[in-house]
Protein backbone atom coordinates (compact mmCIF):
# COMPACT_ATOMS: atom_id res chain seq x y z
CA MET A 1 9.49 9.34 20.74
CA SER A 2 10.91 12.28 18.76
CA ALA A 3 9.48 15.44 16.73
CA ARG A 4 10.92 16.54 13.49
CA ARG A 5 9.35 20.32 13.20
CA ASP A 6 10.46 21.70 10.08
CA GLY A 7 7.83 23.60 8.77
CA ARG A 8 7.75 21.57 5.39
CA GLN A 9 4.61 21.04 2.97
CA ILE A 10 2.36 18.69 3.71
CA HIS A 11 0.92 16.58 0.92
CA PHE A 12 -2.59 14.94 0.56
CA MET A 13 -4.04 12.42 -1.57
CA LEU A 14 -7.65 10.82 -1.14
CA LEU A 15 -7.60 6.79 -0.97
CA GLU A 16 -10.26 5.99 -3.32
CA MET A 17 -11.73 2.69 -5.00
CA GLY A 18 -14.05 2.10 -7.98
CA ALA A 19 -16.50 0.32 -5.57
CA ILE A 20 -19.25 1.63 -3.58
CA SER A 21 -17.66 0.28 -0.39
CA HIS A 22 -13.40 0.51 0.52
CA ASN A 23 -12.71 1.09 4.14
CA ASN A 24 -16.21 2.61 5.26
CA TYR A 25 -18.60 0.07 5.59
CA GLY A 26 -22.29 0.97 5.93
CA LEU A 27 -21.65 4.90 5.14
CA TRP A 28 -22.82 4.29 1.45
CA ARG A 29 -26.54 4.43 3.34
CA HIS A 30 -25.73 8.16 4.49
CA PRO A 31 -28.17 10.29 2.58
CA ASP A 32 -25.34 12.80 1.81
CA ASN A 33 -23.04 10.04 0.33
CA GLN A 34 -23.16 9.80 -3.14
CA ARG A 35 -21.16 6.47 -3.54
CA ARG A 36 -24.25 4.84 -4.71
CA ASN A 37 -23.98 6.73 -7.84
CA PHE A 38 -20.54 5.00 -8.50
CA GLY A 39 -21.90 3.98 -11.74
CA ASP A 40 -22.14 7.29 -13.21
CA LEU A 41 -19.26 8.91 -14.64
CA ALA A 42 -20.65 12.08 -13.33
CA PHE A 43 -19.94 10.92 -9.98
CA TRP A 44 -16.47 10.58 -10.30
CA ILE A 45 -16.16 13.85 -12.42
CA GLU A 46 -17.35 15.84 -9.63
CA GLN A 47 -15.07 14.17 -6.66
CA ALA A 48 -12.05 15.21 -9.13
CA ARG A 49 -13.31 18.58 -9.20
CA GLN A 50 -13.93 18.95 -5.34
CA LEU A 51 -10.01 17.74 -4.96
CA GLU A 52 -8.47 19.81 -7.50
CA ARG A 53 -10.12 22.55 -5.57
CA GLY A 54 -8.68 21.67 -2.67
CA MET A 55 -5.04 21.14 -4.35
CA PHE A 56 -4.88 17.44 -3.62
CA ASP A 57 -1.56 15.83 -5.14
CA ALA A 58 -4.07 13.05 -6.18
CA ILE A 59 -6.55 10.59 -6.07
CA PHE A 60 -5.36 7.06 -5.32
CA PHE A 61 -6.92 4.13 -6.34
CA ALA A 62 -6.72 0.74 -4.51
CA ASP A 63 -7.69 -2.11 -6.28
CA THR A 64 -8.58 -5.73 -6.24
CA LEU A 65 -8.70 -8.79 -8.71
CA GLY A 66 -10.86 -11.26 -6.40
CA ILE A 67 -13.70 -11.01 -3.73
CA SER A 68 -12.26 -10.92 -0.08
CA ALA A 69 -13.86 -14.15 1.47
CA GLY A 70 -14.27 -14.19 5.18
CA PHE A 71 -16.73 -15.48 8.02
CA GLY A 72 -16.25 -19.14 7.11
CA GLY A 73 -14.43 -18.47 3.62
CA ALA A 74 -17.66 -17.47 2.10
CA PRO A 75 -18.08 -13.64 0.38
CA ASP A 76 -21.23 -13.50 1.25
CA VAL A 77 -20.69 -10.60 3.74
CA ALA A 78 -18.29 -9.03 1.08
CA LEU A 79 -21.29 -8.72 -1.58
CA ARG A 80 -23.99 -7.55 0.85
CA GLU A 81 -21.69 -4.73 2.08
CA GLY A 82 -20.30 -4.20 -1.29
CA MET A 83 -16.87 -4.50 0.00
CA HIS A 84 -14.85 -4.12 -3.10
CA VAL A 85 -17.26 -5.39 -5.15
CA PRO A 86 -18.85 -4.65 -7.62
CA ILE A 87 -15.54 -2.54 -8.62
CA HIS A 88 -14.41 -0.54 -11.78
CA ASP A 89 -11.05 -1.00 -13.32
CA PRO A 90 -9.54 1.91 -12.10
CA LEU A 91 -7.52 2.79 -15.31
CA THR A 92 -10.98 3.15 -17.14
CA LEU A 93 -11.99 6.00 -14.43
CA ILE A 94 -8.86 8.24 -14.91
CA PRO A 95 -9.33 9.53 -18.51
CA ALA A 96 -12.45 11.44 -17.63
CA MET A 97 -11.14 12.96 -14.77
CA ALA A 98 -8.20 14.18 -16.13
CA ALA A 99 -10.21 15.92 -18.80
CA VAL A 100 -11.70 17.94 -16.28
CA THR A 101 -9.04 18.66 -14.13
CA LYS A 102 -5.54 20.37 -15.14
CA HIS A 103 -3.31 19.23 -12.09
CA LEU A 104 -4.49 16.65 -9.91
CA GLY A 105 -2.60 13.48 -10.33
CA PHE A 106 -4.24 10.15 -10.73
CA ALA A 107 -2.33 6.79 -9.13
CA ALA A 108 -3.62 3.48 -9.76
CA THR A 109 -2.89 0.22 -8.36
CA SER A 110 -1.61 -2.74 -10.59
CA SER A 111 -0.66 -6.17 -10.13
CA THR A 112 2.56 -7.66 -10.91
CA THR A 113 1.35 -10.84 -10.11
CA TYR A 114 -1.59 -10.94 -12.71
CA GLU A 115 -0.84 -8.30 -15.29
CA HIS A 116 1.82 -8.68 -17.98
CA PRO A 117 4.25 -5.66 -18.14
CA PHE A 118 4.45 -4.97 -21.85
CA SER A 119 0.68 -4.35 -22.52
CA PHE A 120 0.39 -2.51 -18.67
CA ALA A 121 3.50 -0.15 -19.85
CA ARG A 122 2.01 0.80 -23.14
CA ARG A 123 -1.42 1.89 -20.92
CA MET A 124 0.28 3.54 -18.58
CA SER A 125 2.41 5.61 -21.15
CA SER A 126 -1.28 6.46 -22.76
CA LEU A 127 -2.51 7.80 -19.62
CA ASP A 128 0.46 9.72 -18.57
CA MET A 129 0.64 11.29 -22.13
CA LEU A 130 -3.04 12.04 -22.60
CA SER A 131 -3.19 13.53 -18.92
CA GLY A 132 -0.02 15.47 -19.44
CA GLY A 133 1.67 13.65 -17.00
CA ARG A 134 -0.32 13.04 -14.16
CA VAL A 135 -0.35 9.26 -13.54
CA GLY A 136 1.30 6.85 -10.70
CA TRP A 137 1.38 3.56 -10.43
CA ASN A 138 1.23 1.44 -6.88
CA ILE A 139 2.95 -1.91 -7.44
CA VAL A 140 1.28 -4.62 -5.44
CA THR A 141 1.51 -8.18 -5.82
CA SER A 142 -1.77 -9.64 -4.99
CA TYR A 143 -2.23 -11.89 -2.09
CA LEU A 144 -6.10 -12.98 -2.18
CA PRO A 145 -6.24 -16.75 -2.97
CA GLY A 146 -9.57 -15.72 -4.82
CA ALA A 147 -7.41 -13.52 -7.14
CA ALA A 148 -5.29 -16.38 -7.87
CA ALA A 149 -8.02 -18.47 -8.64
CA ASN A 150 -9.68 -16.12 -11.11
CA PHE A 151 -6.60 -16.20 -13.24
CA GLY A 152 -6.37 -20.28 -12.83
CA ILE A 153 -3.19 -20.41 -10.90
CA GLU A 154 -2.35 -21.57 -7.84
CA PRO A 155 -1.17 -18.76 -5.24
CA MET A 156 2.34 -17.86 -5.40
CA PRO A 157 4.52 -17.68 -2.26
CA HIS A 158 5.29 -14.46 -0.74
CA GLU A 159 8.86 -14.42 -1.75
CA THR A 160 8.16 -15.64 -5.48
CA ARG A 161 5.41 -12.73 -5.49
CA TYR A 162 8.27 -9.85 -4.75
CA ASP A 163 10.82 -11.88 -6.96
CA ARG A 164 8.69 -11.37 -10.05
CA ALA A 165 7.71 -7.84 -9.13
CA GLN A 166 11.25 -7.06 -8.79
CA GLU A 167 11.83 -8.24 -12.72
CA TYR A 168 8.62 -6.84 -13.85
CA ALA A 169 9.83 -3.26 -12.57
CA GLU A 170 13.19 -3.83 -14.32
CA VAL A 171 11.22 -4.43 -17.49
CA ALA A 172 8.90 -1.41 -17.17
CA PHE A 173 11.75 0.64 -16.51
CA LYS A 174 13.57 -0.49 -19.52
CA LEU A 175 10.21 -0.06 -21.64
CA TRP A 176 9.90 3.39 -20.10
CA GLU A 177 13.33 4.76 -20.01
CA GLN A 178 15.41 2.94 -22.38
CA SER A 179 13.36 2.03 -25.65
CA TRP A 180 13.14 5.23 -27.30
CA ASP A 181 15.16 8.34 -27.13
CA GLU A 182 13.92 11.59 -26.28
CA ASP A 183 14.24 12.60 -29.99
CA ALA A 184 12.85 9.48 -31.40
CA VAL A 185 9.44 11.56 -32.77
CA ARG A 186 10.51 13.35 -35.94
CA LEU A 187 7.10 14.42 -37.40
CA ASP A 188 9.43 15.47 -40.83
CA LYS A 189 7.28 16.01 -43.44
CA GLU A 190 9.91 16.99 -45.76
CA ALA A 191 11.96 13.60 -44.81
CA SER A 192 8.41 11.64 -44.65
CA MET A 193 9.32 10.39 -41.36
CA VAL A 194 6.97 9.97 -38.37
CA SER A 195 9.74 8.41 -36.12
CA ASP A 196 13.52 7.79 -36.38
CA PRO A 197 14.01 4.41 -36.56
CA ALA A 198 17.74 4.56 -35.41
CA LYS A 199 16.41 5.94 -32.09
CA VAL A 200 13.74 3.27 -31.23
CA HIS A 201 15.38 0.54 -29.40
CA ALA A 202 14.44 -3.15 -28.46
CA ILE A 203 15.04 -4.11 -24.85
CA ASN A 204 15.75 -7.65 -25.24
CA HIS A 205 14.78 -8.69 -21.79
CA GLU A 206 15.24 -12.39 -20.89
CA GLY A 207 14.73 -13.18 -17.29
CA THR A 208 13.13 -15.84 -14.91
CA HIS A 209 9.73 -14.47 -15.12
CA PHE A 210 9.46 -12.44 -18.28
CA LYS A 211 11.01 -12.50 -21.78
CA VAL A 212 10.31 -9.24 -23.72
CA ALA A 213 11.81 -8.13 -26.76
CA GLY A 214 10.46 -4.61 -27.57
CA PRO A 215 10.61 -1.77 -28.33
CA HIS A 216 7.96 0.12 -26.27
CA LEU A 217 5.00 0.43 -28.42
CA MET A 218 4.51 4.22 -27.33
CA CYS A 219 6.75 7.29 -27.30
CA PRO A 220 8.23 9.38 -24.53
CA THR A 221 5.47 11.12 -22.06
CA PRO A 222 5.69 14.09 -19.97
CA GLN A 223 7.10 11.46 -17.11
CA ARG A 224 8.40 8.75 -18.88
CA THR A 225 7.65 6.56 -16.01
CA PRO A 226 5.10 7.44 -13.68
CA VAL A 227 5.55 8.11 -10.21
CA ILE A 228 5.97 4.89 -8.40
CA PHE A 229 4.16 3.96 -5.13
CA GLN A 230 4.06 1.10 -2.63
CA ALA A 231 3.13 0.16 0.76
CA GLY A 232 4.65 -3.24 1.38
CA SER A 233 4.22 -4.22 5.16
CA SER A 234 6.54 -7.30 5.09
CA ASP A 235 10.63 -7.01 5.50
CA ARG A 236 10.66 -7.73 1.95
CA GLY A 237 7.93 -5.48 1.23
CA ARG A 238 9.24 -2.47 2.92
CA GLU A 239 13.10 -3.54 1.37
CA PHE A 240 11.33 -3.43 -2.37
CA ALA A 241 9.38 0.00 -1.50
CA ALA A 242 12.54 1.82 -0.35
CA LYS A 243 14.39 0.79 -3.31
CA HIS A 244 11.70 1.73 -5.97
CA ALA A 245 8.93 3.91 -4.54
CA GLU A 246 8.85 7.64 -4.64
CA GLY A 247 5.71 7.44 -2.36
CA ILE A 248 5.67 4.77 0.41
CA PHE A 249 2.56 4.12 2.43
CA ILE A 250 3.58 3.36 6.10
CA GLY A 251 0.98 1.37 8.53
CA GLY A 252 1.06 1.14 12.46
CA TYR A 253 -1.31 -0.03 14.85
CA THR A 254 0.28 2.63 17.24
CA GLU A 255 2.10 6.04 16.97
CA ASP A 256 5.46 4.36 18.45
CA ILE A 257 5.28 1.51 15.82
CA LEU A 258 4.21 4.08 13.02
CA LEU A 259 7.34 6.19 13.82
CA SER A 260 9.61 3.28 13.79
CA HIS A 261 8.13 2.12 10.52
CA VAL A 262 9.02 5.47 9.04
CA GLN A 263 12.63 5.54 10.66
CA ASP A 264 13.09 2.06 9.36
CA ILE A 265 11.89 2.87 5.60
CA ARG A 266 14.28 6.31 5.90
CA ARG A 267 17.29 3.97 6.86
CA ILE A 268 16.79 1.62 4.01
CA ALA A 269 16.30 4.07 1.18
CA ALA A 270 19.28 5.95 2.69
CA ALA A 271 21.43 2.51 2.30
CA ALA A 272 20.01 2.32 -1.73
CA GLY A 273 21.55 5.66 -2.19
CA ARG A 274 18.37 7.64 -1.83
CA GLY A 275 18.17 11.07 -0.13
CA HIS A 276 15.49 12.04 2.06
CA ASP A 277 13.82 14.37 -0.33
CA GLU A 278 13.52 11.42 -2.99
CA VAL A 279 10.91 9.85 -1.16
CA ARG A 280 7.52 10.68 -0.04
CA LEU A 281 5.89 9.06 2.99
CA PHE A 282 2.40 8.83 3.56
CA ALA A 283 0.34 7.54 6.25
CA GLU A 284 -3.40 7.10 6.25
CA GLY A 285 -5.08 10.37 7.71
CA ASN A 286 -8.90 10.15 8.97
CA VAL A 287 -10.27 13.50 9.49
CA VAL A 288 -13.89 14.59 10.22
CA CYS A 289 -14.01 18.33 9.76
CA ALA A 290 -16.85 21.09 9.75
CA ALA A 291 -17.20 24.71 10.59
CA THR A 292 -16.89 23.89 14.35
CA ASP A 293 -15.98 21.14 17.01
CA ALA A 294 -19.47 20.50 17.73
CA GLU A 295 -20.64 20.33 13.97
CA ALA A 296 -17.83 17.72 13.37
CA GLU A 297 -18.66 16.01 16.15
CA ALA A 298 -22.36 15.42 15.35
CA LYS A 299 -21.28 14.51 11.80
CA LEU A 300 -18.95 11.66 13.40
CA ALA A 301 -22.13 10.53 15.47
CA ASP A 302 -24.26 9.92 12.32
CA TYR A 303 -21.14 8.11 10.70
CA MET A 304 -21.02 5.70 13.74
CA LYS A 305 -24.67 5.33 13.68
CA LEU A 306 -24.68 3.51 10.05
CA ALA A 307 -20.83 2.15 10.55
CA SER A 308 -21.12 -1.88 9.68
CA ALA A 309 -18.90 -3.94 11.80
CA ASP A 310 -19.65 -6.88 9.72
CA GLY A 311 -18.09 -5.12 6.81
CA TYR A 312 -14.95 -4.05 9.01
CA LEU A 313 -14.51 -7.69 10.25
CA ALA A 314 -15.02 -9.17 6.94
CA HIS A 315 -12.34 -6.73 5.68
CA ARG A 316 -9.66 -7.93 8.18
CA PHE A 317 -10.84 -11.71 7.48
CA GLY A 318 -10.29 -11.36 3.76
CA SER A 319 -6.79 -10.37 4.35
CA GLY A 320 -6.19 -14.14 5.77
CA MET A 321 -6.96 -13.72 9.25
CA ASP A 322 -10.23 -15.80 10.12
CA LEU A 323 -10.79 -14.61 13.43
CA SER A 324 -13.85 -16.42 13.83
CA ARG A 325 -11.73 -19.17 14.96
CA TYR A 326 -10.38 -17.82 17.95
CA GLY A 327 -11.85 -16.64 21.19
CA HIS A 328 -11.90 -12.91 22.09
CA HIS A 329 -9.44 -13.43 24.99
CA GLU A 330 -6.81 -15.06 23.21
CA LYS A 331 -3.72 -13.32 22.43
CA ILE A 332 -2.55 -12.79 19.25
CA GLU A 333 1.33 -13.45 20.17
CA ASP A 334 0.29 -16.91 21.37
CA ILE A 335 -1.74 -17.47 18.30
CA VAL A 336 1.27 -16.76 16.15
CA ALA A 337 3.67 -18.93 18.27
CA ALA A 338 1.38 -22.13 18.06
CA GLY A 339 1.42 -21.47 14.74
CA GLY A 340 -2.32 -21.49 13.95
CA PRO A 341 -4.61 -21.05 11.07
CA GLY A 342 -3.81 -17.33 9.42
CA ALA A 343 -1.06 -17.20 11.85
CA ASP A 344 1.53 -16.03 9.03
CA HIS A 345 -0.23 -13.30 8.27
CA MET A 346 -0.84 -12.28 11.61
CA ALA A 347 2.95 -12.25 12.10
CA ARG A 348 3.29 -9.81 9.47
CA TYR A 349 1.32 -6.92 11.25
CA PRO A 350 2.40 -5.15 13.78
CA PHE A 351 -0.04 -5.23 16.68
CA PRO A 352 0.46 -3.83 20.05
CA ALA A 353 2.04 -6.08 22.45
CA GLY A 354 -0.82 -7.76 24.51
CA TRP A 355 -3.37 -7.55 21.93
CA THR A 356 -6.23 -10.16 21.95
CA VAL A 357 -8.74 -11.03 18.79
CA GLY A 358 -11.31 -9.01 20.85
CA ASP A 359 -9.08 -6.04 20.20
CA ILE A 360 -8.77 -6.61 16.67
CA ILE A 361 -12.53 -6.90 16.57
CA GLU A 362 -13.48 -3.66 18.55
CA ASP A 363 -10.58 -1.39 16.89
CA ALA A 364 -11.79 -2.31 13.33
CA ALA A 365 -15.18 -1.45 14.00
CA ARG A 366 -14.53 2.10 15.66
CA LEU A 367 -14.38 4.82 12.96
CA ASP A 368 -12.79 7.12 15.89
CA ARG A 369 -10.35 4.50 16.82
CA LYS A 370 -8.66 4.50 13.72
CA ARG A 371 -4.84 5.73 13.63
CA LEU A 372 -4.31 9.33 12.92
CA PHE A 373 -7.94 10.42 13.64
CA VAL A 374 -9.18 13.95 14.22
CA CYS A 375 -12.67 15.36 14.49
CA GLY A 376 -13.05 18.98 14.66
CA GLY A 377 -13.27 22.51 13.46
CA PRO A 378 -10.35 23.76 11.07
CA GLU A 379 -8.09 24.72 13.85
CA LYS A 380 -8.24 21.41 15.80
CA CYS A 381 -7.85 19.33 12.67
CA ALA A 382 -4.90 21.69 11.39
CA ASP A 383 -3.04 21.23 14.53
CA GLU A 384 -3.34 17.34 14.59
CA ILE A 385 -2.23 17.01 11.13
CA GLU A 386 0.86 19.42 11.93
CA ARG A 387 1.66 17.09 14.70
CA TRP A 388 1.15 14.16 12.70
CA SER A 389 3.50 15.41 10.13
CA ASP A 390 5.88 16.54 12.51
CA THR A 391 6.16 14.04 14.99
CA PHE A 392 6.21 11.04 12.68
CA ASP A 393 8.36 12.53 10.05
CA LEU A 394 5.83 12.32 7.08
CA ASP A 395 5.37 14.24 4.11
CA GLY A 396 1.70 13.57 3.75
CA PHE A 397 -1.41 11.55 4.09
CA LEU A 398 -3.89 9.40 2.38
CA MET A 399 -7.01 10.78 3.51
CA ARG A 400 -10.08 8.22 4.28
CA GLY A 401 -13.20 9.37 1.91
CA PHE A 402 -16.10 8.93 4.51
CA LEU A 403 -18.13 10.37 2.41
CA ALA A 404 -17.98 10.87 -1.53
CA PRO A 405 -17.77 13.91 -2.60
CA GLY A 406 -18.34 15.47 1.07
CA THR A 407 -15.01 14.68 2.35
CA ALA A 408 -12.98 15.87 -0.26
CA ARG A 409 -15.25 18.92 -0.12
CA ASP A 410 -15.20 19.61 3.83
CA PHE A 411 -11.57 19.38 3.51
CA ALA A 412 -11.00 21.88 0.83
CA ASP A 413 -13.55 24.90 2.80
CA PHE A 414 -12.51 24.10 6.33
CA VAL A 415 -8.93 22.36 6.44
CA VAL A 416 -6.94 23.79 3.54
CA PRO A 417 -7.38 27.70 4.29
CA GLU A 418 -6.17 26.81 8.27
CA LEU A 419 -3.28 25.15 6.76
CA GLN A 420 -2.44 27.57 4.15
CA ARG A 421 -2.70 30.40 6.74
CA ARG A 422 0.13 28.48 8.60
CA GLY A 423 2.09 27.99 5.71
CA ARG A 424 1.91 24.27 5.78
CA TYR A 425 -0.13 23.78 2.58
CA ARG A 426 0.42 25.14 -1.67
CA THR A 427 -1.47 27.76 -2.34
CA GLN A 428 -1.17 26.76 -5.96
CA TYR A 429 0.28 24.08 -7.88
CA GLU A 430 3.88 23.52 -8.47
CA GLY A 431 3.94 22.30 -11.68
CA THR A 432 2.08 20.20 -14.32
CA THR A 433 2.89 16.63 -13.54
CA LEU A 434 2.09 14.46 -10.33
CA ARG A 435 5.83 14.16 -10.04
CA GLU A 436 6.18 18.02 -9.57
CA ASN A 437 3.04 17.86 -7.26
CA LEU A 438 5.22 15.87 -5.04
CA PHE A 439 8.97 17.22 -5.41
CA GLY A 440 8.47 20.76 -6.78
CA ALA A 441 8.51 22.28 -10.13
CA GLY A 442 10.62 20.77 -12.88
CA HIS A 443 10.97 17.39 -11.04
CA LYS A 444 9.09 15.76 -13.97
CA ARG A 445 11.20 12.64 -14.67
CA LEU A 446 13.00 9.97 -12.54
CA PRO A 447 15.77 11.32 -10.16
CA ASP A 448 19.23 10.02 -10.93
CA SER A 449 19.13 8.17 -7.68
CA HIS A 450 16.58 6.07 -8.99
CA PRO A 451 17.21 2.46 -10.06
CA GLY A 452 15.03 2.76 -13.22
CA ALA A 453 17.09 5.64 -14.03
CA ALA A 454 20.02 3.21 -14.56
CA TYR A 455 18.32 1.97 -18.02
CA ARG A 456 18.25 5.24 -19.64
CA ARG A 457 20.77 5.30 -22.71
CA ALA A 458 23.52 7.76 -23.09
CA PRO A 459 22.87 10.52 -25.35
CA GLN A 460 24.18 10.25 -28.72
CA GLY A 461 27.91 11.18 -28.83
CA ALA A 462 28.30 11.10 -25.14
CA GLU A 463 31.20 9.43 -24.15
């Protein structure tokens, strides 16, 4: 394992979901956890304020369009645990949080399988305009069978979902980048002209999955195209992410696997003509912090008492791996080789060699066994975060929120000042948009190397 020590600035986003439970099952019962108030707008406003106080790049909303059905195909555990249900549409939460912040970004997950690009592009443009350019789009293709059933269609094969996602992105880029000239909006009182018709264009897209005439219904916004995020773990998913995403989420059950995935994404992105500094790589960061190591350990002990094994196991099973069919001693590679139930899904996960069903179950239920986990005071946490960034060539971390708003508040109080002292974290926001949070002042729009930029119209008079 090689290290890259360059003292780069480290970026942070908080992993969120518009639900009571996302990745921390059982912790909603903690007396200091306000997640039970997820239906109160004041809860989300306070979360946003704490994140901006800590100068996070963004709050990142995961989402789902179906209930995970584990343990024999029933949703009972998901409902009892509040696992992704009940859940808000993330786009409905952003305006209120944007209204009480000036710099915090908002990345929202939306599916290319069940949304239509024309209506989605308008919603994102509206949010980008009203937030001053602070939104991002996490592209997903949606794998849950329950989601397909909710929309009355058969689940799409993996490759078909990504073919559709590719065309969906093309339509969205045409609407955002091509449909309106930069100076199309005139607001010319003398000429009685709001927008110049000669500067607003149909896109006339006709493809395999979509036929969209246009023009886009919204004028150019601060970013035009929202910041693009993606987290595909399959070969096709990594290829899609390396081509399109500006922020990519990297997983891996061991540090060696994590590093290999980072190197693979960097290689694919470079082959697509995208520079190292044009793509930000994030991994999940698990940080339990306090004023001292002892206080942090006490916090973790409280969390562990409340952690629900059923919730974590149902989360695993809901992704297509119903491990209840197998004995704890059975090795994952043997199940995959035999083609047993769920084998196709297991094959897409980079489990360490020799892992058994029991290893997965035990790992899922232990908060302190998550990859990139640290529990301690400011110096210990900062040491580990620096090591993660430098060793794995990571630009930042998607932070797990154990308590809300406690995780964001503690990070701002204890870890941020230490990272700032070391020169690894911003002391002020660089610009006004989410893209500037990630790439620096002046970087409001897609770079020319991004495939979406190819759809831009040449300025009038240009040769």
